[in-house]
CSV table of C-alpha atoms and ligand atoms in Angstrom, one decimal:
chain,number,residue,atom,x,y,z
A,286,MET,CA,79.9,132.8,108.3
A,287,PRO,CA,79.1,134.3,105.0
A,288,MET,CA,80.3,132.1,102.1
A,289,SER,CA,82.9,135.0,101.1
A,290,THR,CA,84.1,135.1,104.4
A,291,ALA,CA,85.2,131.4,104.1
A,292,SER,CA,88.4,129.7,104.0
A,293,PRO,CA,89.0,126.5,101.7
A,294,VAL,CA,88.8,124.4,105.4
A,295,ASP,CA,85.7,125.6,106.6
A,296,ARG,CA,83.9,123.8,103.9
A,297,ILE,CA,83.5,120.1,103.7
A,298,PRO,CA,84.9,118.9,100.5
A,299,VAL,CA,83.3,116.1,98.0
A,300,GLY,CA,85.1,112.8,100.0
A,301,PRO,CA,86.0,110.0,97.7
A,302,ASN,CA,83.4,107.2,98.5
A,303,LEU,CA,85.8,104.1,98.0
A,304,SER,CA,87.1,102.0,101.2
A,305,MET,CA,90.1,100.3,101.8
A,306,PHE,CA,88.1,97.3,102.5
A,307,ASP,CA,86.8,96.8,98.7
A,308,PRO,CA,89.0,94.9,96.4
A,309,VAL,CA,91.6,97.6,94.3
A,310,PHE,CA,92.0,97.6,90.8
A,311,LEU,CA,95.4,97.1,89.7
A,312,GLY,CA,94.8,96.3,86.0
A,313,LEU,CA,94.1,93.8,83.0
A,314,ASP,CA,95.4,89.9,83.1
A,315,GLU,CA,96.1,88.8,79.5
A,316,PHE,CA,92.3,88.2,78.5
A,317,GLY,CA,91.2,91.7,79.4
A,318,THR,CA,89.7,91.0,82.6
A,319,PRO,CA,90.1,94.0,85.4
A,320,VAL,CA,92.2,92.5,88.5
A,321,TYR,CA,91.3,93.1,91.6
A,322,THR,CA,92.9,92.6,94.8
A,323,PRO,CA,91.2,93.1,98.7
A,324,LEU,CA,94.4,95.1,100.0
A,325,ALA,CA,93.2,96.0,103.5
A,326,TYR,CA,94.1,92.5,105.4
A,327,ARG,CA,97.0,91.6,102.6
A,328,ARG,CA,100.5,91.8,102.0
A,329,LEU,CA,101.7,92.9,98.8
A,330,LEU,CA,105.4,91.8,97.6
A,331,ILE,CA,106.3,94.0,94.5
A,332,ALA,CA,109.4,92.7,93.2
A,333,GLY,CA,111.4,93.1,89.6
A,334,GLU,CA,114.1,94.6,87.6
A,335,PRO,CA,114.6,98.2,87.5
A,336,ASP,CA,112.0,100.0,84.7
A,337,GLY,CA,110.4,96.9,85.0
A,338,GLY,CA,106.5,98.9,86.5
A,339,LYS,CA,107.2,98.5,90.2
A,340,SER,CA,106.4,101.7,91.0
A,341,SER,CA,103.8,102.0,88.6
A,342,LEU,CA,101.5,99.1,90.0
A,343,ILE,CA,102.6,100.9,93.7
A,344,ASN,CA,101.3,104.2,92.2
A,345,THR,CA,98.1,102.4,91.5
A,346,ALA,CA,97.9,101.2,95.1
A,347,THR,CA,99.1,104.3,96.5
A,348,ALA,CA,95.8,106.2,94.7
A,349,HIS,CA,93.4,104.0,95.8
A,350,ILE,CA,94.3,104.2,98.9
A,351,ALA,CA,95.3,107.7,99.3
A,352,LEU,CA,91.3,107.9,97.7
A,353,CYS,CA,89.8,105.6,100.5
A,354,ARG,CA,87.8,107.8,103.3
A,355,ASP,CA,89.1,105.0,105.7
A,356,ALA,CA,92.4,104.8,105.0
A,357,ARG,CA,95.8,106.4,106.7
A,358,PRO,CA,98.6,106.1,104.4
A,359,VAL,CA,102.7,106.0,105.5
A,360,LEU,CA,104.9,106.3,102.9
A,361,PHE,CA,108.0,105.4,102.8
A,362,ASP,CA,109.9,106.2,99.3
A,363,GLY,CA,114.3,107.1,99.8
A,364,LYS,CA,113.8,107.9,96.2
A,365,LEU,CA,111.3,110.8,97.2
A,366,VAL,CA,109.7,110.8,93.9
A,367,GLU,CA,108.1,108.1,93.3
A,368,LEU,CA,105.4,108.5,96.7
A,369,GLY,CA,106.2,112.1,97.2
A,370,PRO,CA,103.5,113.5,95.0
A,371,TRP,CA,101.0,111.8,98.0
A,372,GLU,CA,102.9,113.3,100.5
A,373,ASP,CA,100.2,115.3,101.7
A,374,CYS,CA,97.5,112.8,101.9
A,375,ALA,CA,99.8,110.6,104.4
A,376,ASP,CA,100.2,110.6,108.4
A,377,GLU,CA,103.7,110.5,107.9
A,378,PHE,CA,106.5,110.4,104.8
A,379,VAL,CA,109.9,108.8,104.8
A,380,GLY,CA,112.9,110.2,102.8
A,381,ALA,CA,116.0,108.4,102.7
A,382,ASP,CA,116.5,108.9,106.5
A,383,MET,CA,117.0,106.2,108.6
A,384,ASP,CA,116.5,107.3,111.8
A,385,HIS,CA,113.2,108.6,110.4
A,386,ALA,CA,112.3,105.3,108.8
A,387,ILE,CA,113.4,103.1,112.5
A,388,THR,CA,111.2,105.8,114.7
A,389,THR,CA,107.9,105.6,112.1
A,390,LEU,CA,108.5,102.1,112.3
A,391,ARG,CA,108.4,101.9,116.0
A,392,ARG,CA,105.9,104.1,116.4
A,393,LEU,CA,103.3,101.4,113.2
A,394,GLN,CA,104.3,98.6,116.1
A,395,THR,CA,102.8,100.9,119.5
A,396,VAL,CA,99.4,101.1,117.3
A,397,MET,CA,99.7,97.7,116.4
A,398,ASN,CA,100.3,97.0,119.8
A,399,ASN,CA,97.3,98.9,120.5
A,400,ARG,CA,94.7,97.9,118.1
A,401,TYR,CA,95.6,94.3,119.4
A,402,ALA,CA,94.7,95.1,123.5
A,403,TRP,CA,91.9,96.9,122.1
A,404,LEU,CA,90.9,93.3,119.8
A,405,ARG,CA,91.3,91.3,122.9
A,406,ALA,CA,89.9,93.2,125.2
A,407,HIS,CA,86.5,93.6,122.8
A,408,GLY,CA,86.8,89.1,122.5
A,409,ARG,CA,87.7,90.1,119.0
A,410,ARG,CA,90.2,88.6,116.3
A,411,LYS,CA,90.3,91.1,114.0
A,412,LEU,CA,89.2,94.7,112.5
A,413,THR,CA,86.3,95.3,110.3
A,414,ARG,CA,85.3,98.3,108.5
A,415,THR,CA,82.5,98.7,110.6
A,416,ASP,CA,84.4,99.3,113.9
A,417,GLY,CA,85.3,102.5,112.8
A,418,VAL,CA,88.9,102.3,112.6
A,419,LYS,CA,91.2,103.2,109.5
A,420,ALA,CA,93.1,100.9,108.0
A,421,ILE,CA,96.7,102.1,108.1
A,422,ALA,CA,98.6,101.2,104.8
A,423,CYS,CA,102.2,101.2,105.3
A,424,ILE,CA,103.9,101.8,101.7
A,425,PHE,CA,108.0,101.1,101.2
A,426,ASP,CA,109.5,101.7,97.8
A,427,GLU,CA,112.5,99.8,97.6
A,428,ILE,CA,112.5,97.9,100.5
A,429,ALA,CA,116.5,97.5,100.0
A,430,LEU,CA,117.4,101.0,100.5
A,431,TYR,CA,116.5,100.9,104.2
A,432,ALA,CA,117.8,96.6,104.1
A,433,THR,CA,121.5,96.9,103.0
A,434,VAL,CA,122.2,100.7,102.4
A,435,LEU,CA,121.0,103.5,104.6
A,436,GLY,CA,122.5,103.3,107.9
A,437,THR,CA,124.8,101.6,110.2
A,438,LYS,CA,124.3,97.4,110.7
A,439,VAL,CA,122.7,97.8,113.6
A,440,GLN,CA,120.1,100.1,112.2
A,441,GLN,CA,119.3,97.9,109.0
A,442,ASP,CA,119.0,95.5,111.3
A,443,GLU,CA,116.4,97.4,113.7
A,444,PHE,CA,114.2,98.0,110.3
A,445,ILE,CA,114.6,94.3,108.7
A,446,THR,CA,113.3,93.3,112.3
A,447,LEU,CA,110.1,96.1,112.8
A,448,PHE,CA,109.4,95.8,109.3
A,449,ARG,CA,108.9,91.6,109.6
A,450,ASP,CA,106.9,92.4,112.7
A,451,LEU,CA,104.9,94.8,110.6
A,452,VAL,CA,103.8,92.3,107.9
A,453,ALA,CA,103.7,89.2,110.2
A,454,ARG,CA,101.0,91.0,112.5
A,455,GLY,CA,99.6,93.8,110.6
A,456,ARG,CA,96.9,91.6,109.0
A,457,ALA,CA,94.1,91.5,112.0
A,458,ALA,CA,94.9,95.2,112.9
A,459,ALA,CA,93.8,96.4,109.5
A,460,MET,CA,97.7,97.6,108.8
A,461,PRO,CA,98.1,96.2,105.1
A,462,VAL,CA,102.2,96.3,103.8
A,463,ILE,CA,102.6,97.3,99.9
A,464,ALA,CA,106.8,96.5,99.9
A,465,ALA,CA,108.4,97.2,96.7
A,466,THR,CA,112.4,95.7,95.4
A,467,GLN,CA,114.5,96.0,92.7
A,468,ARG,CA,116.7,93.1,94.1
A,469,PRO,CA,114.9,89.8,94.1
A,470,SER,CA,117.3,88.3,96.3
A,471,ILE,CA,117.1,85.9,99.2
A,472,ASP,CA,119.1,88.4,101.8
A,473,ILE,CA,116.2,91.0,100.9
A,474,ILE,CA,113.8,87.9,100.7
A,475,PRO,CA,114.4,85.6,103.1
A,476,LYS,CA,111.7,82.7,102.1
A,477,SER,CA,110.3,83.1,105.8
A,478,LEU,CA,109.2,86.4,104.6
A,479,ARG,CA,108.2,86.0,101.4
A,480,ASP,CA,105.5,83.9,102.7
A,481,LEU,CA,104.4,86.2,104.7
A,482,PHE,CA,103.0,88.3,101.8
A,483,GLY,CA,99.7,87.2,100.5
A,484,TYR,CA,99.9,88.7,97.1
A,485,ARG,CA,103.4,88.7,95.2
A,486,ALA,CA,103.7,90.4,92.1
A,487,ALA,CA,107.0,89.6,89.9
A,488,PHE,CA,108.0,91.8,87.7
A,489,ARG,CA,110.5,91.3,84.8
A,490,CYS,CA,113.8,89.2,86.1
A,491,THR,CA,116.9,88.1,84.7
A,492,SER,CA,116.6,84.4,86.0
A,493,SER,CA,114.6,81.6,86.8
A,494,GLY,CA,115.6,81.9,90.4
A,495,SER,CA,114.5,85.5,91.2
A,496,SER,CA,111.2,85.3,89.7
A,497,ASP,CA,111.3,81.5,92.1
A,498,ILE,CA,112.2,84.2,95.1
A,499,ILE,CA,109.0,86.1,94.3
A,500,LEU,CA,106.2,83.7,93.3
A,501,GLY,CA,107.5,80.8,95.4
A,502,ASP,CA,109.3,77.9,94.5
A,503,GLY,CA,109.2,76.1,91.3
A,504,TRP,CA,106.8,78.3,89.5
A,505,SER,CA,109.5,78.9,86.8
A,506,GLY,CA,109.4,75.0,86.3
A,507,ALA,CA,105.7,74.7,85.9
A,508,GLY,CA,106.1,77.8,83.0
A,509,PHE,CA,105.4,80.7,85.7
A,510,CYS,CA,108.2,82.8,85.1
A,511,ALA,CA,109.1,86.6,84.8
A,512,THR,CA,112.2,86.2,82.3
A,513,THR,CA,109.6,85.8,79.6
A,514,ILE,CA,108.2,89.2,80.5
A,515,LYS,CA,110.6,91.5,78.1
A,516,PRO,CA,112.1,94.9,78.5
A,517,THR,CA,109.8,96.3,75.8
A,518,MET,CA,106.9,95.7,78.4
A,519,PRO,CA,107.4,97.4,81.5
A,520,GLY,CA,104.2,97.2,83.5
A,521,VAL,CA,103.6,93.0,82.6
A,522,CYS,CA,104.1,91.0,85.6
A,523,TYR,CA,102.9,87.8,87.1
A,524,LEU,CA,100.3,88.4,90.2
A,525,ILE,CA,100.0,85.8,92.4
A,526,ALA,CA,97.3,85.8,95.1
A,527,GLU,CA,97.5,83.4,98.0
A,528,GLY,CA,97.1,79.6,97.5
A,529,GLY,CA,96.6,81.0,93.4
A,530,VAL,CA,98.1,80.2,90.3
A,531,PRO,CA,100.2,83.5,88.5
A,532,THR,CA,98.4,85.1,86.3
A,533,LEU,CA,100.0,87.7,83.8
A,534,MET,CA,98.7,91.3,84.0
A,535,LYS,CA,99.1,94.5,82.9
A,536,VAL,CA,99.2,97.5,85.9
A,537,ALA,CA,97.6,100.3,85.2
A,538,TYR,CA,98.9,103.1,84.5
A,539,LEU,CA,99.4,106.7,85.7
A,540,THR,CA,100.7,109.3,84.0
A,541,ASP,CA,102.5,111.9,86.3
A,542,ASP,CA,99.7,114.3,85.1
A,543,ASP,CA,97.4,111.2,86.6
A,544,ILE,CA,99.3,110.9,89.8
A,545,SER,CA,99.3,115.1,90.4
A,546,THR,CA,95.8,115.2,89.2
A,547,LEU,CA,94.6,112.4,91.8
A,548,ALA,CA,96.6,113.1,94.5
A,549,ASP,CA,95.5,117.1,94.7
A,550,TYR,CA,92.2,115.6,94.5
A,551,ALA,CA,93.1,113.3,97.6
A,552,ALA,CA,95.1,115.6,99.6
A,553,TRP,CA,92.1,117.9,99.5
A,554,SER,CA,89.4,115.5,100.0
A,555,ARG,CA,91.3,114.4,103.4
A,556,THR,CA,92.7,118.1,104.8
A,557,GLY,CA,90.8,120.4,102.7
A,558,HIS,CA,94.0,121.7,101.2
A,559,ARG,CA,95.6,121.6,98.2
A,560,THR,CA,98.9,119.6,97.5
A,561,THR,CA,101.8,121.4,98.6
A,562,SER,CA,104.9,121.5,96.0
A,563,PRO,CA,108.2,122.0,98.1
A,564,ALA,CA,109.8,124.9,96.7
A,565,PRO,CA,113.4,124.2,95.8
A,566,PRO,CA,115.9,125.6,98.3
A,567,ALA,CA,117.1,128.6,96.5
A,568,SER,CA,121.0,128.0,96.4
A,569,VAL,CA,120.8,124.7,95.3
A,570,SER,CA,120.2,123.7,91.4
A,571,ALA,CA,119.3,120.0,90.6
A,572,ASP,CA,123.1,118.9,89.5
A,573,VAL,CA,124.7,120.4,92.1
A,574,PHE,CA,127.1,117.1,93.5
A,575,ALA,CA,129.1,118.4,96.3
A,576,ALA,CA,127.2,119.5,99.6
E,1329,ADP,N1,101.6,99.6,83.5
E,1329,ADP,C1,102.5,100.7,82.7
E,1329,ADP,N2,102.2,100.8,81.2
E,1329,ADP,C2,103.1,101.8,80.6
E,1329,ADP,N3,104.0,101.4,80.7
E,1329,ADP,C3,104.3,101.3,82.3
E,1329,ADP,C4,104.1,100.9,82.8
E,1329,ADP,N4,104.3,101.0,83.9
E,1329,ADP,C5,105.5,101.0,83.9
E,1329,ADP,N5,105.6,101.9,82.5
E,1329,ADP,C6,106.6,102.2,81.6
E,1329,ADP,O1,107.9,102.3,82.5
E,1329,ADP,C7,108.8,102.8,83.4
E,1329,ADP,C8,109.2,102.2,84.4
E,1329,ADP,O2,108.5,101.9,85.7
E,1329,ADP,P1,108.6,102.4,86.7
E,1329,ADP,O3,107.1,101.6,87.3
E,1329,ADP,O4,109.5,103.2,87.7
E,1329,ADP,O5,109.6,101.0,87.3
E,1329,ADP,P2,110.3,100.3,88.5
E,1329,ADP,O6,110.0,100.7,89.7
E,1329,ADP,O7,110.1,98.7,88.2
E,1329,ADP,O8,111.8,100.5,88.1
E,1329,ADP,C9,107.8,104.2,83.5
E,1329,ADP,O9,108.7,105.5,83.3
E,1329,ADP,C10,106.8,104.0,81.9
E,1329,ADP,O10,107.4,104.5,81.0
E,1330,MG,MG1,110.6,102.3,90.9
């Protein structure tokens, strides 16, 4: 086909060469050393007070994932604006819709079951980068919204059960989970669920109990307590990796412009199309309260 008549989809965009099986750059530790975290087989829990920097970390991780040739993001964001820019890079984008959240989790469970059946049939125990199967990265900005606010109690219970299954079994099926909450309390993150997350980031907390709920029992007594992070230090957190000692770090920060540029490029490299910004409905302005 002559170049002049080719639409953007007819051309192959320059693709990123990041892999979900590579470590993800998250920021710098207090000595200025870069912090990299492998995520393909990991679960990352992010918790702390509002404005601590949770969404900032989620966006940094999502940027890496969106730019990976072998990752398929599935995004849950009841606020729409944190992960919204990445919608065109995602297999599925779930907003403040409990039915959609549950249907999507059920679909993920089916995929996970199929992946385990495939592994069993091939006498294997986990998917690797050479299998040609894409990692499905499930990213939740604010679990508490789905676990305690939206929908009915029955739906919330189903959400929690499906979420727990994904966190518990996703690892070997290359279905990593990244989840954030501003409610580091035992009802949202019971210990049995917390301990499934190999990586945990504690942003500023108001009590040592909350910090310990995220990092693990006893860490505040040992001098690693997220209450020591000042409100004037957004983006600073304690990151604990499986079996290690918490590291104080500052997560990389992407401005809104950085995010839209990266998301636009990632969407184009995946689909051949630029990102689309949903046009506001003609009759609704941003400050309308009632329906
Ligand atoms: N790594 C960072 N470096 C500098 N400022 C940051 C960083 N992370 C967050 N901030 C600032 O803190 C604000 C709140 O961060 P956000 O990620 O939205 O917090 P949370 O999701 O915990 O409520 C941001 O709008 C930004 O101004
Ligand atoms: Mg947030």
